[in-house]
Tab-separated table of C-alpha atoms in Angstrom:
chain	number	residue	atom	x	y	z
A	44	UNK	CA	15.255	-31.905	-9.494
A	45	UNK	CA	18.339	-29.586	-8.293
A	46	UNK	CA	17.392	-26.530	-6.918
A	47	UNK	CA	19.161	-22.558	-6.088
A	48	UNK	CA	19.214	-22.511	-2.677
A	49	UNK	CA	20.871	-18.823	-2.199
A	50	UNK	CA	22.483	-16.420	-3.619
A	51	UNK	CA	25.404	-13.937	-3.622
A	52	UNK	CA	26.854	-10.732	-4.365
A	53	UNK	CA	30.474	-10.396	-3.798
A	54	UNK	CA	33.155	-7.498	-4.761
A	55	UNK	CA	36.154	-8.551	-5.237
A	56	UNK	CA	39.760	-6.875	-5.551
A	57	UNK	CA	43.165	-8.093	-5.265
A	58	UNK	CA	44.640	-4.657	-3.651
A	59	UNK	CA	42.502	-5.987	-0.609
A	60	UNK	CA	44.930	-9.030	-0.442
A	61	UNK	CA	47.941	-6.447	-1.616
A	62	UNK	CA	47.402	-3.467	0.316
A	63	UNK	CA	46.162	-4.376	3.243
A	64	UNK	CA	48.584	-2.633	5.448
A	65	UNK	CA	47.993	1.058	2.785
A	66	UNK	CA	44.078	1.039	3.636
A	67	UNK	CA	42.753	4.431	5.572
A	68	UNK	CA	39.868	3.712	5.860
A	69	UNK	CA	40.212	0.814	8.561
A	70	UNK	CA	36.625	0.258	9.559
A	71	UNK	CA	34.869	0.029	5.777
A	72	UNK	CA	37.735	-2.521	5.315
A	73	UNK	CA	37.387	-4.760	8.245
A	74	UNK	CA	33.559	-4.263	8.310
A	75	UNK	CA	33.810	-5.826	4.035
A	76	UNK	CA	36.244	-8.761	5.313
A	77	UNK	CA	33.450	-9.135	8.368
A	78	UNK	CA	30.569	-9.282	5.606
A	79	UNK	CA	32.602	-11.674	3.498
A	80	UNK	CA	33.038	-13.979	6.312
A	81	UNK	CA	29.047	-13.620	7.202
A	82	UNK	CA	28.412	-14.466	3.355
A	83	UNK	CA	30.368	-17.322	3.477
A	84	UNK	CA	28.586	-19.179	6.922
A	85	UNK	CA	25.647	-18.750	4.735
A	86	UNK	CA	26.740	-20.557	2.215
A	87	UNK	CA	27.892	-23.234	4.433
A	88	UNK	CA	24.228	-22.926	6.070
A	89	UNK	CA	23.040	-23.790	2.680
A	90	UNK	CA	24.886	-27.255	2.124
A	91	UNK	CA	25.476	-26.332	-1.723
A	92	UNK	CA	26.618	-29.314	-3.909
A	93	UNK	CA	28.028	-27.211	-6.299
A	94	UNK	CA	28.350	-22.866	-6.537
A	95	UNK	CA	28.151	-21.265	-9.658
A	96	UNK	CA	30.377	-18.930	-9.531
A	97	UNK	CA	29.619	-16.002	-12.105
A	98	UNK	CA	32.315	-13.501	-12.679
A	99	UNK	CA	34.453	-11.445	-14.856
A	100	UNK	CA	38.025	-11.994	-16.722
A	101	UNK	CA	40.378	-9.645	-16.576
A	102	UNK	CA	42.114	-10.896	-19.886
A	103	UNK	CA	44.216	-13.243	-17.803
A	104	UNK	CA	41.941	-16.538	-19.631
A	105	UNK	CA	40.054	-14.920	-22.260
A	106	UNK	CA	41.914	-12.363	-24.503
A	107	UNK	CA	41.430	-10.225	-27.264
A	108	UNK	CA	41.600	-13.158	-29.743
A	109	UNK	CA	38.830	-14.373	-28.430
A	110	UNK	CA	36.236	-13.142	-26.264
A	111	UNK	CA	32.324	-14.785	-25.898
A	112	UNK	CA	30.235	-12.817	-24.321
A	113	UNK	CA	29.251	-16.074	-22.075
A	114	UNK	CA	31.694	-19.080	-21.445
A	115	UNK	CA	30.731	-21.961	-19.370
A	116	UNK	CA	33.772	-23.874	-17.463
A	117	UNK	CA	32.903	-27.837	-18.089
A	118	UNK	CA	35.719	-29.556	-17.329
A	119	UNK	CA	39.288	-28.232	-15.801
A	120	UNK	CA	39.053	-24.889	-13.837
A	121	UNK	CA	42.942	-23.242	-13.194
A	122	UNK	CA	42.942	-20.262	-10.700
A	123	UNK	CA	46.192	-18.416	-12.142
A	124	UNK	CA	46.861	-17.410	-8.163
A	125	UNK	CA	47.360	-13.756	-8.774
A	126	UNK	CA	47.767	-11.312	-5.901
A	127	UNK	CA	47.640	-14.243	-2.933
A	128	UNK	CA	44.542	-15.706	-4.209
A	129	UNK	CA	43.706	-19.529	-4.791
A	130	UNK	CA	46.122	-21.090	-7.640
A	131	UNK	CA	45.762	-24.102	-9.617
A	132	UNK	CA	43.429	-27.014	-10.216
A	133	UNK	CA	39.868	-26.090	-8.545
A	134	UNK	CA	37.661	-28.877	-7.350
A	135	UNK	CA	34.930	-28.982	-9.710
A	136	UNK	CA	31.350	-30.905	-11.638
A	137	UNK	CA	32.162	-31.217	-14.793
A	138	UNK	CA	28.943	-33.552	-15.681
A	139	UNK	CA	26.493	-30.877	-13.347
A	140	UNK	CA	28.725	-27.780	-15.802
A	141	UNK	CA	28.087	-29.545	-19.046
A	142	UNK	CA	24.108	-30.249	-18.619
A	143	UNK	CA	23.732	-26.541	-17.793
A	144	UNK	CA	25.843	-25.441	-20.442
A	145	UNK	CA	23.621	-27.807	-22.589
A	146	UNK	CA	20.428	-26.205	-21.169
A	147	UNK	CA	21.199	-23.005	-21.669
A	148	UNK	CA	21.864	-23.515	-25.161
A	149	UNK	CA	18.976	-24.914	-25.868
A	150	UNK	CA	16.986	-22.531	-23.990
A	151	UNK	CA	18.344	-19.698	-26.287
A	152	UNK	CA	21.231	-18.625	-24.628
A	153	UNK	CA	24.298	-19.428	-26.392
A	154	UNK	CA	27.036	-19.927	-24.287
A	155	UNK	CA	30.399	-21.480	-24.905
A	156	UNK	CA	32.439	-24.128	-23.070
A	157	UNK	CA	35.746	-24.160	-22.265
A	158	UNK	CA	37.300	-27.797	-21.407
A	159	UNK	CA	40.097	-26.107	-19.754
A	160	UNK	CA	39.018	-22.755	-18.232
A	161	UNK	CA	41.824	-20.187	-16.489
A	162	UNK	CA	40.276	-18.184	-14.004
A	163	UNK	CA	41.806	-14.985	-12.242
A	164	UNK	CA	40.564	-13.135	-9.288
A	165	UNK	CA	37.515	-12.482	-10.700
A	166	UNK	CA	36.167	-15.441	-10.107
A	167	UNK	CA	39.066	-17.112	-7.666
A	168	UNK	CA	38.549	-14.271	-4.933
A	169	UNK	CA	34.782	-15.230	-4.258
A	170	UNK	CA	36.373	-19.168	-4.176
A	171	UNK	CA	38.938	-17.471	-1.558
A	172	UNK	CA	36.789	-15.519	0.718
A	173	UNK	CA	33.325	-17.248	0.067
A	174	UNK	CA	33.892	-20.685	-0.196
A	175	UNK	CA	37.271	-20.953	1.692
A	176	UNK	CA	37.820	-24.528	3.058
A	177	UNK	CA	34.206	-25.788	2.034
A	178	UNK	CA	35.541	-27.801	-0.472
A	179	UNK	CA	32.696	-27.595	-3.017
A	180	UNK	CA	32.435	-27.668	-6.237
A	181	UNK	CA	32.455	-25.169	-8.614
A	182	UNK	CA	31.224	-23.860	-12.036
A	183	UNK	CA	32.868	-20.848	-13.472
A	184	UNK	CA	30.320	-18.836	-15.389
A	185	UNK	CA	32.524	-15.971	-17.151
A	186	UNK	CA	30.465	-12.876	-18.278
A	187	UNK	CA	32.457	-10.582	-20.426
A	188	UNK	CA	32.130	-7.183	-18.947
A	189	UNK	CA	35.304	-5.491	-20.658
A	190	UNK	CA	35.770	-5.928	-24.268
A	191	UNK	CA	33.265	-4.162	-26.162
A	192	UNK	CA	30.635	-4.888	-27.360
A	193	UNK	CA	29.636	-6.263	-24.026
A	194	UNK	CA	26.071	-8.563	-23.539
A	195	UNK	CA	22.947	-6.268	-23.164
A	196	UNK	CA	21.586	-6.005	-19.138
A	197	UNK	CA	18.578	-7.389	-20.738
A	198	UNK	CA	20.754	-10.701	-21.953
A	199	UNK	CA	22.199	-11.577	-19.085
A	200	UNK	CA	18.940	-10.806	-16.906
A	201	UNK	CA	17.648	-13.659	-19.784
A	202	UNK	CA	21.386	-16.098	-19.195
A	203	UNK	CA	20.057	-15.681	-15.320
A	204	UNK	CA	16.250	-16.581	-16.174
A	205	UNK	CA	17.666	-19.462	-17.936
A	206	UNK	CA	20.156	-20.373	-15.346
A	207	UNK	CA	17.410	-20.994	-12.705
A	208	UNK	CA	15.160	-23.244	-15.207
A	209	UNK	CA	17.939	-25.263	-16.177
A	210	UNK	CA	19.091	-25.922	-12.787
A	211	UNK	CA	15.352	-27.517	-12.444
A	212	UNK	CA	15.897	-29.590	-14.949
A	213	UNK	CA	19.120	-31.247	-14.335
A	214	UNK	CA	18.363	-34.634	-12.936
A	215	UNK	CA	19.688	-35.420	-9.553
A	216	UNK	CA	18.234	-33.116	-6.133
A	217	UNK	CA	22.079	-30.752	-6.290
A	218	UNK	CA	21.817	-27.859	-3.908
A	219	UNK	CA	23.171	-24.605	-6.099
A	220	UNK	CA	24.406	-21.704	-4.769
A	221	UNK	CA	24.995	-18.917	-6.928
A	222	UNK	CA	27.500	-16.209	-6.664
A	223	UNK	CA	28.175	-13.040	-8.235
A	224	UNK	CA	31.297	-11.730	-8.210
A	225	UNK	CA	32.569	-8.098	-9.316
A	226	UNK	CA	31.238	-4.573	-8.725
A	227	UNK	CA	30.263	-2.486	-7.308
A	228	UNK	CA	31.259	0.903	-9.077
A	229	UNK	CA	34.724	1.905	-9.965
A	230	UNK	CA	36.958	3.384	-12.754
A	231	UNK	CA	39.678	1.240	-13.762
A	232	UNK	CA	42.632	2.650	-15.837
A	233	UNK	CA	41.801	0.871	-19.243
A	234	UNK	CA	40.199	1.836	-22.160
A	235	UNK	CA	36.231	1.872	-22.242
A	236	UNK	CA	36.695	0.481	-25.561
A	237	UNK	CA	39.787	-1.212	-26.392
A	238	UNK	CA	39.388	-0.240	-30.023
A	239	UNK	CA	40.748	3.006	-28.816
A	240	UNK	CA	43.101	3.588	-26.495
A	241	UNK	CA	43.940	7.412	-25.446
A	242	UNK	CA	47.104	7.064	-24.405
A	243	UNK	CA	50.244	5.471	-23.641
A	244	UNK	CA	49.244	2.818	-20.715
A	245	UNK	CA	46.082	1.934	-22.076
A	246	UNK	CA	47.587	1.704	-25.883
A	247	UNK	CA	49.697	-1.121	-23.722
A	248	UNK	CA	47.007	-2.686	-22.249
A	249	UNK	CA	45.558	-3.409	-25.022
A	250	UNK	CA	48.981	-4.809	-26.393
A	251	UNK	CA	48.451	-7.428	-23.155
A	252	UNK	CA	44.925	-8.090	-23.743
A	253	UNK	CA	45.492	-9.064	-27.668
A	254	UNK	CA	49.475	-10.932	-26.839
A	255	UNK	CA	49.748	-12.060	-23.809
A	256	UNK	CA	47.952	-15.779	-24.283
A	257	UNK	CA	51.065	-17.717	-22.583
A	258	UNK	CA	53.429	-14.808	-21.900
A	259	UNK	CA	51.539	-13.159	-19.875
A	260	UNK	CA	54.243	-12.419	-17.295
A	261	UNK	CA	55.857	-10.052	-19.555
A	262	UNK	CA	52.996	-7.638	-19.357
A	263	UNK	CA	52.445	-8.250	-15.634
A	264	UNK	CA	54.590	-5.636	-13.675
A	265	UNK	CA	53.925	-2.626	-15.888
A	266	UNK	CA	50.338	-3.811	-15.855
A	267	UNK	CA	50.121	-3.842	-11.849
A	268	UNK	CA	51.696	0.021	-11.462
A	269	UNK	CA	49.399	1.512	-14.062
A	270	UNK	CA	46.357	-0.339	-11.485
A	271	UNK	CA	47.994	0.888	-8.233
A	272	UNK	CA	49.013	4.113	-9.996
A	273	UNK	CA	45.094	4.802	-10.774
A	274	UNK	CA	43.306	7.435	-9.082
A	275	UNK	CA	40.119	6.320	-7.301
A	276	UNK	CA	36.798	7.171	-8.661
A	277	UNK	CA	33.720	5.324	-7.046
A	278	UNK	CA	30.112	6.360	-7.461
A	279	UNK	CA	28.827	5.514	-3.394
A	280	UNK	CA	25.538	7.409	-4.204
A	281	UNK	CA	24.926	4.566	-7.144
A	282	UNK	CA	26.078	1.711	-5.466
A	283	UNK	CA	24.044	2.294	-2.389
A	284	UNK	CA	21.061	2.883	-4.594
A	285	UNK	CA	21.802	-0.436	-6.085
A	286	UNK	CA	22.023	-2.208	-2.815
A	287	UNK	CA	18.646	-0.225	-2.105
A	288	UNK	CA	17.072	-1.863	-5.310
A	289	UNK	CA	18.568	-5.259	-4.287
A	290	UNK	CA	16.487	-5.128	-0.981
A	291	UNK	CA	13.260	-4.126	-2.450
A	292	UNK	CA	13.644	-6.655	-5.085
A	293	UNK	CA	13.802	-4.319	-8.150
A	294	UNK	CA	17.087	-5.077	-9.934
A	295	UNK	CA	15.093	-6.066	-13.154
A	296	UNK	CA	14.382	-2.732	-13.840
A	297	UNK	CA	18.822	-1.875	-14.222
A	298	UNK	CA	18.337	-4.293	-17.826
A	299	UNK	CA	16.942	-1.298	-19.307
A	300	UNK	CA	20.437	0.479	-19.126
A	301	UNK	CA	22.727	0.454	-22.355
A	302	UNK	CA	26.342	0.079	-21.646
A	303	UNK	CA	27.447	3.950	-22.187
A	304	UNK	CA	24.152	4.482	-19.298
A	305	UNK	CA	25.588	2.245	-16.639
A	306	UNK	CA	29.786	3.321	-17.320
A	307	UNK	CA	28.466	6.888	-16.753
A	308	UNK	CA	26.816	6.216	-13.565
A	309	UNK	CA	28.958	3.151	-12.143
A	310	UNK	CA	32.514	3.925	-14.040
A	311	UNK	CA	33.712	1.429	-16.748
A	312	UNK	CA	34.490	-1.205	-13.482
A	313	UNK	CA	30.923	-0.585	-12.980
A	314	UNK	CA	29.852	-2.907	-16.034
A	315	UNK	CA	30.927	-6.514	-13.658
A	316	UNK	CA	26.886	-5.382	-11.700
A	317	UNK	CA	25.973	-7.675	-14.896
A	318	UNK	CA	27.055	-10.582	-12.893
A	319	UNK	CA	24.846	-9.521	-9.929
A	320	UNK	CA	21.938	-9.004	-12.223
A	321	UNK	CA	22.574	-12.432	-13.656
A	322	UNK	CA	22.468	-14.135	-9.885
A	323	UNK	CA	19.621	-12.187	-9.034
A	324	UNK	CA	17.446	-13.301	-12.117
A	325	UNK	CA	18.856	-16.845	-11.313
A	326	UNK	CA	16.806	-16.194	-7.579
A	327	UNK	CA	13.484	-14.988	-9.461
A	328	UNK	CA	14.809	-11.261	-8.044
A	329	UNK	CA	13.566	-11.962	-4.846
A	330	UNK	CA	14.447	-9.275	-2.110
A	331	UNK	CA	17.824	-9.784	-0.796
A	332	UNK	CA	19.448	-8.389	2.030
A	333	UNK	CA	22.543	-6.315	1.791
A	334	UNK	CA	25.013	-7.194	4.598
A	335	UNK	CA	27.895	-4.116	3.793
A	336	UNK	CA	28.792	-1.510	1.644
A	337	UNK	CA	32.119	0.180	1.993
A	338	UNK	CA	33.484	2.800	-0.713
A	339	UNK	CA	37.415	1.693	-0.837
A	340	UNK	CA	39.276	4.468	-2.265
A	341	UNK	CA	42.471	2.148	-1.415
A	342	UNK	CA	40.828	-0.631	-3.383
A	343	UNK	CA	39.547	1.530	-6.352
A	344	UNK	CA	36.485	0.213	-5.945
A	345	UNK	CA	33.006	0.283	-4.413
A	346	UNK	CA	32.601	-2.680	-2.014
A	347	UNK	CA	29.747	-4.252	-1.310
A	348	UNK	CA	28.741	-8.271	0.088
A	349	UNK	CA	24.772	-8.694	0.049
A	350	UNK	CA	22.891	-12.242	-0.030
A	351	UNK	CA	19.750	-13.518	-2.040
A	352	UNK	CA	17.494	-16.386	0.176
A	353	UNK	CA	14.599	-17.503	-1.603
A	354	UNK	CA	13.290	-19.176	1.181
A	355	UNK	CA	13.247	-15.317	3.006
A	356	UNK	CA	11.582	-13.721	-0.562
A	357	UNK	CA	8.174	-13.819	0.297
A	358	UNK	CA	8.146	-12.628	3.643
A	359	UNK	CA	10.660	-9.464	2.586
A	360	UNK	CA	8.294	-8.755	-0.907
A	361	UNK	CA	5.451	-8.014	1.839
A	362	UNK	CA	7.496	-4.756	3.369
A	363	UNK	CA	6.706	-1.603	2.211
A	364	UNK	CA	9.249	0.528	0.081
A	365	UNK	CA	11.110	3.960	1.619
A	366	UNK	CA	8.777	6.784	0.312
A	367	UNK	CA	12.067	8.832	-1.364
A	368	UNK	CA	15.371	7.444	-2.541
A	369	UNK	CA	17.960	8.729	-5.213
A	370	UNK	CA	17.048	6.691	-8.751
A	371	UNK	CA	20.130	6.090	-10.501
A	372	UNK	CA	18.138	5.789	-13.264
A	373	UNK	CA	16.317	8.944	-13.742
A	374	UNK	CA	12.415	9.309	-13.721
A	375	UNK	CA	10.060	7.647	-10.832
A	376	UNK	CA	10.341	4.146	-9.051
């Protein structure tokens, strides 16, 4: 019987490869890079056999032609190397990736396959910072957090419910690691829904998103200024109430959101948490324990590293909660 031996929450950005040498706000960036690099001695701690790696698509594999709300990688993983991180072939399982994409199927979760999955940063940076010269395998778990109609919470809470069973009942004793990469809140300059674009730059976006299957690199530059053009808008008052949540153990309770309820709180970027809330229901929610969080006005984004140990769960379930914190949700804890 395999078992999920950790877990962990990532955010992930390409300006932070980028735009180093633009950041401000010096210490919230080294003190993220320092978190990254504690996440990823854990993960070495753990002695995975294989990380499943669930993350987001920026319409660099998956476009607008076709989108599944869940897509298992099961044979060939290609990081496109965007932005200085990993390129090419990724070392992966592809008979461990197609018995859970089997699972899950069966267990009511319909995913689909791809035989020859492209990845971008939003799964390649956590194989960059997390996994760096481990040399394990990995399974790409794509969550589609941008094209409406996105998965319910309350789905992927289930995809992460169903993760953890089927892990149990793939034969052989692998080690899993899970990690969530995306998040934590920001605003990205693209359309909410790409059904209707407002103006000019998101009208071309969307041109991108439905054309650029194998031409990509005509859409690229203009692409990249309208991201580094972007003004920053991060939520830090949500995202630390998340990490709060994520301590105490109480991320189920975020599958109750809709998808207008968490963009208005956590900004349109804010939809990749469903990745977190995926690896958390994959570790039974237990309490985790949030190593950084560092608003990055320079990155656009909301940064924040935390780590899920079952083995810890029990003991950290026993603490008692803060007696006042801000509910992002509205109404009492």
């Amino acid at each position: 019987m395999s078992e999920i031996v950790l877990g962990v929450g990532a955010s992930h950005s390409t300006l932070m490869n980028t735009h180093w040498h633009r950041v401000v706000h010096t210490e919230r960036a080294e003190a993220f890079r320092d978190a990254l690099d504690a996440a990823r001695r854990r993960v070495a701690l753990a002695r995975p056999d294989v990380v499943v790696i669930v993350g987001s698509n920026h319409f660099r594999g998956l476009w607008l032609d076709l989108v599944p709300a869940f897509t298992v990688g099961v044979g060939e993983v290609v990081a496109m190397g965007e932005a200085g991180t990993p390129k090419g072939p990724q070392r992966t399982d592809p008979e461990f990736a197609r018995a859970l994409a089997a699972d899950l199927v069966e267990a009511g979760t319909e995913v689909a396959i791809s035989a020859r999955l492209q990845i971008d940063h939003g799964q390649s940076h956590a194989i960059q910072y997390l996994l760096g010269d481990l040399g394990v395998p990995v399974v790409p778990l794509v969550v589609n957090v941008f094209a409406r109609p996105l998965p319910t919470l309350a789905r992927c809470v289930q995809l992460g419910e169903n993760l953890a069973e089927a892990v149990r009942r793939i034969a052989g004793d692998r080690r899993v690691v899970v990690v969530a990469s995306g998040g934590l809140s920001h605003r990205l300059p693209w359309p909410s829904d790409w059904a209707d674009p407002q103006d000019d730059d998101e009208a071309f976006l969307v041109d991108a998103w439905t054309n650029g299957r194998g031409e990509w690199e005509r859409y690229d530059r203009r692409r990249r200024e309208i991201i580094v053009a972007a003004r920053p808008t991060i939520f830090p008052e949500f995202d630390r109430a998340f990490l709060d949540d994520l301590a105490g153990g109480r991320l189920r309770r975020y599958a109750s959101m809709t998808t207008d309820e968490l963009e208005a709180v956590a900004g349109n970027g804010g939809q990749e948490l469903r990745t977190w809330l995926v690896m958390a229901a994959a570790l039974g929610f237990v309490p985790g324990t949030p190593l950084v969080y560092a608003p990055m006005p320079e990155w656009l984004t909301g940064m924040g590293v935390a780590v899920l140990d079952p083995s810890e769960g029990d003991q950290r379930s026993a603490s008692p909660e803060p007696e006042s914190r801000l509910d992002p949700l509205g109404g009492d804890r």
